[in-house]
PDB file of C-alpha atoms in Angstrom:
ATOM      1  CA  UNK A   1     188.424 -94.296-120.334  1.00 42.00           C
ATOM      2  CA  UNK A   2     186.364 -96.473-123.038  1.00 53.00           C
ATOM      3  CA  UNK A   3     183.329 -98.223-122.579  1.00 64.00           C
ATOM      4  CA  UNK A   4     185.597-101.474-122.847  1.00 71.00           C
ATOM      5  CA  UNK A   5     188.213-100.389-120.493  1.00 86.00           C
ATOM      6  CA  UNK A   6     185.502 -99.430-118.079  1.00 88.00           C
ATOM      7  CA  UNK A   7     184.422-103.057-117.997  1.00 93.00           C
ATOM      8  CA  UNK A   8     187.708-104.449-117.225  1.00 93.00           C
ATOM      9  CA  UNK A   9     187.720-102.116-114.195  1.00 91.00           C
ATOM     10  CA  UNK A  10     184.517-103.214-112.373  1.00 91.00           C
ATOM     11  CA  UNK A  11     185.791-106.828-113.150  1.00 92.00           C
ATOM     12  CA  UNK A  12     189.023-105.859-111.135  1.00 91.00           C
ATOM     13  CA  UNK A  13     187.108-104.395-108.641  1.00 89.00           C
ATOM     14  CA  UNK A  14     184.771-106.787-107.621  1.00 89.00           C
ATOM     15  CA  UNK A  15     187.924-109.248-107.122  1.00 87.00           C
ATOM     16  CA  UNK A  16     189.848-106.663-105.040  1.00 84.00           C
ATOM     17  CA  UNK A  17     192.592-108.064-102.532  1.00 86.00           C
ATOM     18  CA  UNK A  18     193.469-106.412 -99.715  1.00 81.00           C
ATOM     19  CA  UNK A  19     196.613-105.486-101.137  1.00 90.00           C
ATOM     20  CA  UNK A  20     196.459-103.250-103.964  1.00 93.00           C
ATOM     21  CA  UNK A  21     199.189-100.487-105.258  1.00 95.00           C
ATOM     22  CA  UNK A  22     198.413 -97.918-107.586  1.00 94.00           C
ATOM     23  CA  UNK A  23     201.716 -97.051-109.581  1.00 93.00           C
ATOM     24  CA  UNK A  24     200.711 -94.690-111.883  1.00 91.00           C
ATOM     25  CA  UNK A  25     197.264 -96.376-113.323  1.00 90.00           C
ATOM     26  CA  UNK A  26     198.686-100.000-112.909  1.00 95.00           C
ATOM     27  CA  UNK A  27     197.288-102.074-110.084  1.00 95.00           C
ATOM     28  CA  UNK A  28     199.672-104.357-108.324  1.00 97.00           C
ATOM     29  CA  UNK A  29     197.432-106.474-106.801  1.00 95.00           C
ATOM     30  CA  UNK A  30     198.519-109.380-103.653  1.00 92.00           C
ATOM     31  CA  UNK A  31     196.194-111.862-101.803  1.00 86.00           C
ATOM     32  CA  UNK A  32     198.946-114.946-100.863  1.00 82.00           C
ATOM     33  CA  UNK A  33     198.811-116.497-104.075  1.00 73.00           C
ATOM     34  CA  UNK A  34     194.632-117.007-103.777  1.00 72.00           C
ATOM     35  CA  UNK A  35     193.735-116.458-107.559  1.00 82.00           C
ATOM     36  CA  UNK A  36     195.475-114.868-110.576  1.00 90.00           C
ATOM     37  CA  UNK A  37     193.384-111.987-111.022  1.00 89.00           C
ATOM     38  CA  UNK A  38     194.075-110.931-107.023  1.00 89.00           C
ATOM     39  CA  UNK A  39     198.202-111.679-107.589  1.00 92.00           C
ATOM     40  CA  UNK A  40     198.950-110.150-110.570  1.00 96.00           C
ATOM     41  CA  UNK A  41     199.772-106.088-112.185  1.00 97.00           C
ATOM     42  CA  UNK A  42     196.127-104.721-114.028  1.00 97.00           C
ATOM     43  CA  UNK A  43     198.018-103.032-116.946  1.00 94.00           C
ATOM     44  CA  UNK A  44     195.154-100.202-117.293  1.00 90.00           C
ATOM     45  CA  UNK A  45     196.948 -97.844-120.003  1.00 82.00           C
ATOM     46  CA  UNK A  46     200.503 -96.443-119.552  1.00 70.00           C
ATOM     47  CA  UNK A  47     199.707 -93.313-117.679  1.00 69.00           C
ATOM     48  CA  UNK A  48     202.508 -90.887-117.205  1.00 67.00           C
ATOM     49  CA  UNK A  49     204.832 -93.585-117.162  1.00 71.00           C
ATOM     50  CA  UNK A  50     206.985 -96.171-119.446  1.00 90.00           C
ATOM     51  CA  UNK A  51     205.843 -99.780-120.053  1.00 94.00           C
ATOM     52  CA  UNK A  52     209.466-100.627-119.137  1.00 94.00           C
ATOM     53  CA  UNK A  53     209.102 -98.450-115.771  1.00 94.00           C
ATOM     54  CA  UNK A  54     206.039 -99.893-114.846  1.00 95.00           C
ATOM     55  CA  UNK A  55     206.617-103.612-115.375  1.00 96.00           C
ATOM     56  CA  UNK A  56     210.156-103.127-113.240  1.00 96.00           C
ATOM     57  CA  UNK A  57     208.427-101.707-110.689  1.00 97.00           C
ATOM     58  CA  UNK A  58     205.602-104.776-110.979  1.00 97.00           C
ATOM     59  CA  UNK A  59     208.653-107.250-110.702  1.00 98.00           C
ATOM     60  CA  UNK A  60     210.176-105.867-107.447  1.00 98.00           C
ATOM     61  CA  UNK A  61     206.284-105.489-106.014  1.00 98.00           C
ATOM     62  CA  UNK A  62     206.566-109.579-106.498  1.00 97.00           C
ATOM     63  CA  UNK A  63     209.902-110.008-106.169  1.00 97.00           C
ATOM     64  CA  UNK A  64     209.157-107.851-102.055  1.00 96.00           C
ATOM     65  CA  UNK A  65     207.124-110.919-102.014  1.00 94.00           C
ATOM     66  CA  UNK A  66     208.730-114.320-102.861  1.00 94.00           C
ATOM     67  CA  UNK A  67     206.015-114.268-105.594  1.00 93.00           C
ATOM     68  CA  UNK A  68     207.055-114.542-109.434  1.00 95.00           C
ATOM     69  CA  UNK A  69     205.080-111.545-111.307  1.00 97.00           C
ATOM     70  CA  UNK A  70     202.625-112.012-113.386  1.00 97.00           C
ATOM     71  CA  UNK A  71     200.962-109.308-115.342  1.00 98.00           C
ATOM     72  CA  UNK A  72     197.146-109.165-116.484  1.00 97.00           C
ATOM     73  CA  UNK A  73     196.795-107.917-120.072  1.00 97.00           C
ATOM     74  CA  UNK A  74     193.450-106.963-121.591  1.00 96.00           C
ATOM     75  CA  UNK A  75     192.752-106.258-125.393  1.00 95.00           C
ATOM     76  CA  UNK A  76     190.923-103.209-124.254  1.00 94.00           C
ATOM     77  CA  UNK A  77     193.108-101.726-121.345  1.00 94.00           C
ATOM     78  CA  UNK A  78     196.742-102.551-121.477  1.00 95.00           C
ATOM     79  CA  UNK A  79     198.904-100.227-123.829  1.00 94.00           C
ATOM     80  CA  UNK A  80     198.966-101.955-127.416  1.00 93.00           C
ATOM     81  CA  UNK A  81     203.322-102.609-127.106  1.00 93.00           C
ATOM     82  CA  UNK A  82     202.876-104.571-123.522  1.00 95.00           C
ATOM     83  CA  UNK A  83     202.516-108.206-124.963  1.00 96.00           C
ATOM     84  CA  UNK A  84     205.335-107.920-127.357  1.00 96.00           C
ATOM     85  CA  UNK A  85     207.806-106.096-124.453  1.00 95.00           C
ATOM     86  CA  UNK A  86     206.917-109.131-122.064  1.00 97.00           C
ATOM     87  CA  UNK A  87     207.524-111.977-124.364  1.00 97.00           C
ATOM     88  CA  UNK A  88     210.680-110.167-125.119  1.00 96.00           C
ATOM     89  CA  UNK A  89     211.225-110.229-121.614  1.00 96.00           C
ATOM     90  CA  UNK A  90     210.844-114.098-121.426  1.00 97.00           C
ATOM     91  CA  UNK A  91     206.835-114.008-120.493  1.00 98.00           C
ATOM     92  CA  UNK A  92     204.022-116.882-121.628  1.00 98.00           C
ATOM     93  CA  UNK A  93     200.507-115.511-121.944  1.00 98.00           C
ATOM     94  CA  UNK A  94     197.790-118.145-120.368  1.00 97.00           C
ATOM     95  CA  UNK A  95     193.953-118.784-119.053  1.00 96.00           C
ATOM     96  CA  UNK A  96     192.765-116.645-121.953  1.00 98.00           C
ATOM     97  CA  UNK A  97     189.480-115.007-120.650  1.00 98.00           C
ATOM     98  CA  UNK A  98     187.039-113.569-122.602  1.00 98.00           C
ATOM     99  CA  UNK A  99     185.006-110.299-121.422  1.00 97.00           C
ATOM    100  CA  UNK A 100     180.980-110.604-122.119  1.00 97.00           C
ATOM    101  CA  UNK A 101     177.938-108.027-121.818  1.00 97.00           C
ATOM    102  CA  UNK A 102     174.606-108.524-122.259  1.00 98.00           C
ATOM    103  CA  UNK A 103     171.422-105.805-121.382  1.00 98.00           C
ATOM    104  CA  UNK A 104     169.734-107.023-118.183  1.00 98.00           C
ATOM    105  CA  UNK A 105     166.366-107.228-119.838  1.00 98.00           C
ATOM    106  CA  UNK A 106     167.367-109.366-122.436  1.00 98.00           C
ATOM    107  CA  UNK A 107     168.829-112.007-119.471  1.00 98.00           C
ATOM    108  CA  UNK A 108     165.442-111.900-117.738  1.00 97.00           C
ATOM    109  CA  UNK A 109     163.600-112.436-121.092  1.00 97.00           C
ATOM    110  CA  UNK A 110     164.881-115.623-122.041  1.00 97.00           C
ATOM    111  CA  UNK A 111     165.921-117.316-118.485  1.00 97.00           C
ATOM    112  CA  UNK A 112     163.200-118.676-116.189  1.00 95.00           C
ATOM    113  CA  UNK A 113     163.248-118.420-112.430  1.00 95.00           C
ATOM    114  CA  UNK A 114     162.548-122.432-112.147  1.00 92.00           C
ATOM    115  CA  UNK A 115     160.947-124.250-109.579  1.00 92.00           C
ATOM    116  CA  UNK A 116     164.178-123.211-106.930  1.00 94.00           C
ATOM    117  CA  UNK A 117     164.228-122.073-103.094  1.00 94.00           C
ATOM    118  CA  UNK A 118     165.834-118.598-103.483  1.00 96.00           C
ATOM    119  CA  UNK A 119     167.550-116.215-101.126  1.00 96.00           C
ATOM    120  CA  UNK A 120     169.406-113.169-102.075  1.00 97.00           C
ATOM    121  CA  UNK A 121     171.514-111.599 -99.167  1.00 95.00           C
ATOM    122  CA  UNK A 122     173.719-108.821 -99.498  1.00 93.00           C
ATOM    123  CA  UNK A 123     176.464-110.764 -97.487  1.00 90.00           C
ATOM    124  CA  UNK A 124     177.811-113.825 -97.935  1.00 89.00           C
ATOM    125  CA  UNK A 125     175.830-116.639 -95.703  1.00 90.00           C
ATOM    126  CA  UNK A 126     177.624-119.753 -94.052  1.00 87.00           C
ATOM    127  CA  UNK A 127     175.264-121.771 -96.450  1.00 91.00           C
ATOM    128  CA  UNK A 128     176.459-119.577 -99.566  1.00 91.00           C
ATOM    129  CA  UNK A 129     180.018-119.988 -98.717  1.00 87.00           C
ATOM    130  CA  UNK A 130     180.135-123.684 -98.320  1.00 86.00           C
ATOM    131  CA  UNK A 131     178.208-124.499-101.523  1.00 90.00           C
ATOM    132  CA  UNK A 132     180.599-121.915-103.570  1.00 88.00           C
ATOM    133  CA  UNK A 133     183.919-123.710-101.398  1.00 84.00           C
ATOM    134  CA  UNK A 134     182.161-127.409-102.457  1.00 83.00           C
ATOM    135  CA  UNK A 135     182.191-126.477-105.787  1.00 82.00           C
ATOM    136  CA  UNK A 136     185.750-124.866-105.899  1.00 75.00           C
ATOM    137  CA  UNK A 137     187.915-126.040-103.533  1.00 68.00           C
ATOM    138  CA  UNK A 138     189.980-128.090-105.806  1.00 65.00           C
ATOM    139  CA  UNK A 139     190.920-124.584-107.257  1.00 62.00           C
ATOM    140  CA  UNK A 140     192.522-123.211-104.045  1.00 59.00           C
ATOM    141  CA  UNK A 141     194.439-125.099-100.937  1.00 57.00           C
ATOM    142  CA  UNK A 142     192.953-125.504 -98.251  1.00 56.00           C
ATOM    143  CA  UNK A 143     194.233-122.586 -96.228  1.00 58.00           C
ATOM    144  CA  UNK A 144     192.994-120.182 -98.306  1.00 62.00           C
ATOM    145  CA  UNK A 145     189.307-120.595 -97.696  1.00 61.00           C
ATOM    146  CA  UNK A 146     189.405-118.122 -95.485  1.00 62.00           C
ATOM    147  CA  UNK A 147     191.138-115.634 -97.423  1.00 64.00           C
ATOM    148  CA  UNK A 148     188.782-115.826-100.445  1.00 65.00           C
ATOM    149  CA  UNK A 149     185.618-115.595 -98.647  1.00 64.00           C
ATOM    150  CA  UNK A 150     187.451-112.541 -96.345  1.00 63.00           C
ATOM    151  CA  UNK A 151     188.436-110.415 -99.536  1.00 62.00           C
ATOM    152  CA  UNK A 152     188.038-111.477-102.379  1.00 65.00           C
ATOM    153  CA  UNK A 153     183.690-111.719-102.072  1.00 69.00           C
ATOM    154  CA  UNK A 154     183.432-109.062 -99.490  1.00 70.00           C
ATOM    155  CA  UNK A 155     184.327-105.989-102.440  1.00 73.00           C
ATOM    156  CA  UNK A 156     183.156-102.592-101.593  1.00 81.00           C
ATOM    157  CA  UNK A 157     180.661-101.740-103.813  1.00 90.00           C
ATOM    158  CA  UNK A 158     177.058-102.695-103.741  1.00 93.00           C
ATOM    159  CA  UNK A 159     176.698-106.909-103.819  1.00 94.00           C
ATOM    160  CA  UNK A 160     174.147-109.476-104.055  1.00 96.00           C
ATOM    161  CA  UNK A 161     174.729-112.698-103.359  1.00 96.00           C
ATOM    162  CA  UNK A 162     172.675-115.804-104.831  1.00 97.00           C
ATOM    163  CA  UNK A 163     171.847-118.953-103.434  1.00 97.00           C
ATOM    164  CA  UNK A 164     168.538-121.224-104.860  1.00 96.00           C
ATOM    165  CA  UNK A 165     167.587-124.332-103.336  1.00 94.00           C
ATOM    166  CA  UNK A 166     165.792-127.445-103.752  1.00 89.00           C
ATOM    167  CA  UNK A 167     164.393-128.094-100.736  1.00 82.00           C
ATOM    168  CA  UNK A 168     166.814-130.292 -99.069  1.00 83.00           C
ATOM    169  CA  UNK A 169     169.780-127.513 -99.836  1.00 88.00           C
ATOM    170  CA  UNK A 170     171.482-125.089-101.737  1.00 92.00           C
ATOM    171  CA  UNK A 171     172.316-126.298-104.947  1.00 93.00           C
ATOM    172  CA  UNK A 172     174.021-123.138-106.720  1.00 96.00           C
ATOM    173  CA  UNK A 173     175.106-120.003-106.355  1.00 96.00           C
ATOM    174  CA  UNK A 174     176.168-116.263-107.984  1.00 96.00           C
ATOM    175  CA  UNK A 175     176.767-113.020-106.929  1.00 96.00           C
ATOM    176  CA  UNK A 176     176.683-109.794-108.884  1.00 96.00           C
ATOM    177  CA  UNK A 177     178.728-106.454-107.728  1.00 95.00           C
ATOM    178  CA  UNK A 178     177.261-103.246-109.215  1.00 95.00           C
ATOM    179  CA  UNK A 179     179.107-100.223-110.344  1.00 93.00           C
ATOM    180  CA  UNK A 180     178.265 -97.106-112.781  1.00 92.00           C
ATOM    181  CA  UNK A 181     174.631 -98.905-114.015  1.00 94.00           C
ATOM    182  CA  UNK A 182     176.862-102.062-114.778  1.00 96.00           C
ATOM    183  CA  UNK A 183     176.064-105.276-112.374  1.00 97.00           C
ATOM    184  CA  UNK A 184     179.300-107.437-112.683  1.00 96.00           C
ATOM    185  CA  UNK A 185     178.387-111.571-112.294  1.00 97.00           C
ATOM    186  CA  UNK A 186     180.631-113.887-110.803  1.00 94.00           C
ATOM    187  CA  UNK A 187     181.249-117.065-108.294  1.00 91.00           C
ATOM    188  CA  UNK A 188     178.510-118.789-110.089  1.00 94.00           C
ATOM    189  CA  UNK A 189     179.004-122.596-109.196  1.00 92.00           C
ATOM    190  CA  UNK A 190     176.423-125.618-108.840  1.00 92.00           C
ATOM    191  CA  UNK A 191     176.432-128.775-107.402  1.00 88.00           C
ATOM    192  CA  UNK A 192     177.748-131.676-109.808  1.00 82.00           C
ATOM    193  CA  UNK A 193     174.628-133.505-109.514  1.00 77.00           C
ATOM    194  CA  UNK A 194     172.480-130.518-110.287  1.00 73.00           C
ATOM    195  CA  UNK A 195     174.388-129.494-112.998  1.00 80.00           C
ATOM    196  CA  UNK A 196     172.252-129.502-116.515  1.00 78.00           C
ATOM    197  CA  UNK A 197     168.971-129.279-114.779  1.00 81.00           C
ATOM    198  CA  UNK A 198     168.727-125.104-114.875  1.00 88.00           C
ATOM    199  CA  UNK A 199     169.845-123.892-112.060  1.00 94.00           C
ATOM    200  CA  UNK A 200     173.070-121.948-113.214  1.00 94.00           C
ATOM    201  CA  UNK A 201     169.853-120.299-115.790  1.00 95.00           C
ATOM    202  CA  UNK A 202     167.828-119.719-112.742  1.00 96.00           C
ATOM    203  CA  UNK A 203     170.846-118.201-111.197  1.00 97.00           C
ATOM    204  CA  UNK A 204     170.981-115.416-113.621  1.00 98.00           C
ATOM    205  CA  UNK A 205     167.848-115.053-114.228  1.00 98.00           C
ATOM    206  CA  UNK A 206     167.570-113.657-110.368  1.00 98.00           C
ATOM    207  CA  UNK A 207     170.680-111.947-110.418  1.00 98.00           C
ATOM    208  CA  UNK A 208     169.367-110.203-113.277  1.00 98.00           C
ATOM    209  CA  UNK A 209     166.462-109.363-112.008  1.00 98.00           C
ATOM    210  CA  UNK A 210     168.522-108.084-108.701  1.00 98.00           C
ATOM    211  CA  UNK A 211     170.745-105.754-110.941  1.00 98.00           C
ATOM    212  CA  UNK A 212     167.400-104.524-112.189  1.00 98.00           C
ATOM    213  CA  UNK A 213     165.755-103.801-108.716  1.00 97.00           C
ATOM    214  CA  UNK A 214     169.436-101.837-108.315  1.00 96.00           C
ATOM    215  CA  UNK A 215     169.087 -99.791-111.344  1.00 97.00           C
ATOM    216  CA  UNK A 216     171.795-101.725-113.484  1.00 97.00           C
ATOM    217  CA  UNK A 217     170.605-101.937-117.167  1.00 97.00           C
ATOM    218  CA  UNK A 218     173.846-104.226-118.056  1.00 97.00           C
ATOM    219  CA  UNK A 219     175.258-107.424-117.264  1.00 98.00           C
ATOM    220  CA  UNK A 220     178.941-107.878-117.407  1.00 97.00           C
ATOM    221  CA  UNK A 221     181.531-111.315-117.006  1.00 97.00           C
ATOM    222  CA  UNK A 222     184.474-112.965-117.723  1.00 96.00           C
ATOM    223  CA  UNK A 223     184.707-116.165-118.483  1.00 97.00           C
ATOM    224  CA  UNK A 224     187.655-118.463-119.532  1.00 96.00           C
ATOM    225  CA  UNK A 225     187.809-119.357-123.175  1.00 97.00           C
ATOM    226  CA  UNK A 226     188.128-123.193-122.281  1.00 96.00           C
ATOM    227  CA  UNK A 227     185.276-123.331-120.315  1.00 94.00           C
ATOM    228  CA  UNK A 228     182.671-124.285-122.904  1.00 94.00           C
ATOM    229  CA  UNK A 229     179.884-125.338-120.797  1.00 91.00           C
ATOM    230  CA  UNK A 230     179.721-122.440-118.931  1.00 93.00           C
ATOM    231  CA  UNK A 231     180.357-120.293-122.521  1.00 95.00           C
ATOM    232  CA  UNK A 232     177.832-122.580-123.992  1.00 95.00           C
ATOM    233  CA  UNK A 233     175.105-121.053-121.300  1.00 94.00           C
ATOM    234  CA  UNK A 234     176.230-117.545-121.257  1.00 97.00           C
ATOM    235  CA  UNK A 235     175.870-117.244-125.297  1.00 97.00           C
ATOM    236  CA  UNK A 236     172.367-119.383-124.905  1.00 95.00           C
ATOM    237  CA  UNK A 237     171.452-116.067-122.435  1.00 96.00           C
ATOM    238  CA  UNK A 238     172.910-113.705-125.136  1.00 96.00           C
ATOM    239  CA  UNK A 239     175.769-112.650-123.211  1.00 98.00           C
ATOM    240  CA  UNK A 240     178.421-111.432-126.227  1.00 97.00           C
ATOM    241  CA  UNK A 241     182.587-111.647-126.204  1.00 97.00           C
ATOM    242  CA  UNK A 242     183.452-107.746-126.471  1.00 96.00           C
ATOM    243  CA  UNK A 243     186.775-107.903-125.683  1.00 96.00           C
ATOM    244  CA  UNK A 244     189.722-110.718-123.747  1.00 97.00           C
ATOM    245  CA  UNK A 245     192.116-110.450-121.326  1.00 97.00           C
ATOM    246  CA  UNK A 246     195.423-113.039-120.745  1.00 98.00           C
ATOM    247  CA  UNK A 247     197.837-113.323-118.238  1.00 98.00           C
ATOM    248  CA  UNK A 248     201.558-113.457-118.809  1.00 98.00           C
ATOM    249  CA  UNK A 249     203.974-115.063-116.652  1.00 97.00           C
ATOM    250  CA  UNK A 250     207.252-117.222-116.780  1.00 94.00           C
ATOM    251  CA  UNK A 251     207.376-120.393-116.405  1.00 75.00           C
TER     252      UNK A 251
END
């Protein structure tokens, strides 16, 4: 497996759903429609097997479940003829994510811990949980609250979870999952009326500094390439695009 390739992997499992089948080194992956990355096939290579076996066997793994299949397709993982053999097939690639990495160190250089409350747990708190739902409940219905915070942040591999306060509350959040000296960041969210005042900065810099303690010399995350406030902080940080990932459905 490449460096790059080895990236993608942590990514997929620090967002694991309960649900996951391995057919041959694809992951079909199920969580009741929570997110893309927990209801779509991770296309890691080809394997043994034929693109046209394995995306077949991805559309009956949806099809089992009323779901329409969508397929996850990284730059550095999937085999190079999958994007043209699903548009053929009538798939749209969309939410183009990039993949970033950045050495610890450098993160704790040139972020400052701020003025914050902080408490790092290795679980998920009530108040952690509520300030990550505040922040992204428009992204989810409501009856999936409980499935996110039940599988999707509870992976099983060493976590940290975030929170820094002000005082009267928590105010953002992050959480970093670390795997083979790589520490994984994601759920960072803040308050609207925090936002722009350095706490998603302060954020990282203890995460960072967490991944450190844990013997992680590298930061890795994906962020979507619309999102330019949060890509305008992670590139302030030095956090670099080393590869992207889309994911192709039909409409």
């Amino acid at each position: 497996m490449n460096g790059l390739a080895l990236l993608d992997e942590l990514l997929v499992d620090a967002w694991r759903p309960e649900i996951v089948e391995i057919h041959d080194t694809w992951w079909f992956r199920w969580a009741s429609g929570v997110s893309r990355r927990a209801n779509s096939a991770f296309a890691a290579g080809s394997g043994n097997g034929e693109v046209a076996e394995l995306v077949e066997a991805a559309e009956a793994f949806y099809a089992d479940r009323d779901s329409p299949p969508l397929f996850q397709v990284s730059s550095a993982s999937a085999p190079p003829s999958l994007a043209g053999y699903l548009s053929a097939r009538g798939y749209r690639p969309s939410a183009r994510t990039f993949v970033t990495k950045a050495a610890t160190a450098d993160v704790l250089q040139v972020t400052a811990a701020g003025p914050w409350v902080v408490q790092a747990t290795t679980e998920a708190t009530d108040t952690w949980l509520s300030t990550y739902w505040a922040v992204n409940s428009s992204r989810f219905a409501t009856d999936h609250a409980r499935r996110v915070c039940r599988l999707l942040l509870s992976p099983q591999l060493p976590k940290v979870f975030l929170a820094i306060g002000d005082g009267d509350g928590t105010v953002a959040v992050g959480q970093i999952v670390i795997a083979a000296g790589w520490a994984a960041v994601q759920c960072m969210a803040t308050e609207t009326g925090h936002r722009r005042r350095g706490a998603a900065g302060s954020v990282l810099h203890h995460l960072a500094a967490e991944a450190a303690a844990r013997g992680a010399a590298n930061l890795c995350l994906s962020v979507m390439a619309d999102n330019e406030d949060a890509r305008r902080l992670y590139d302030k940080v030095g956090f670099e695009v080393v590869h992207e990932y889309r994911f192709f459905g039909r409409d």
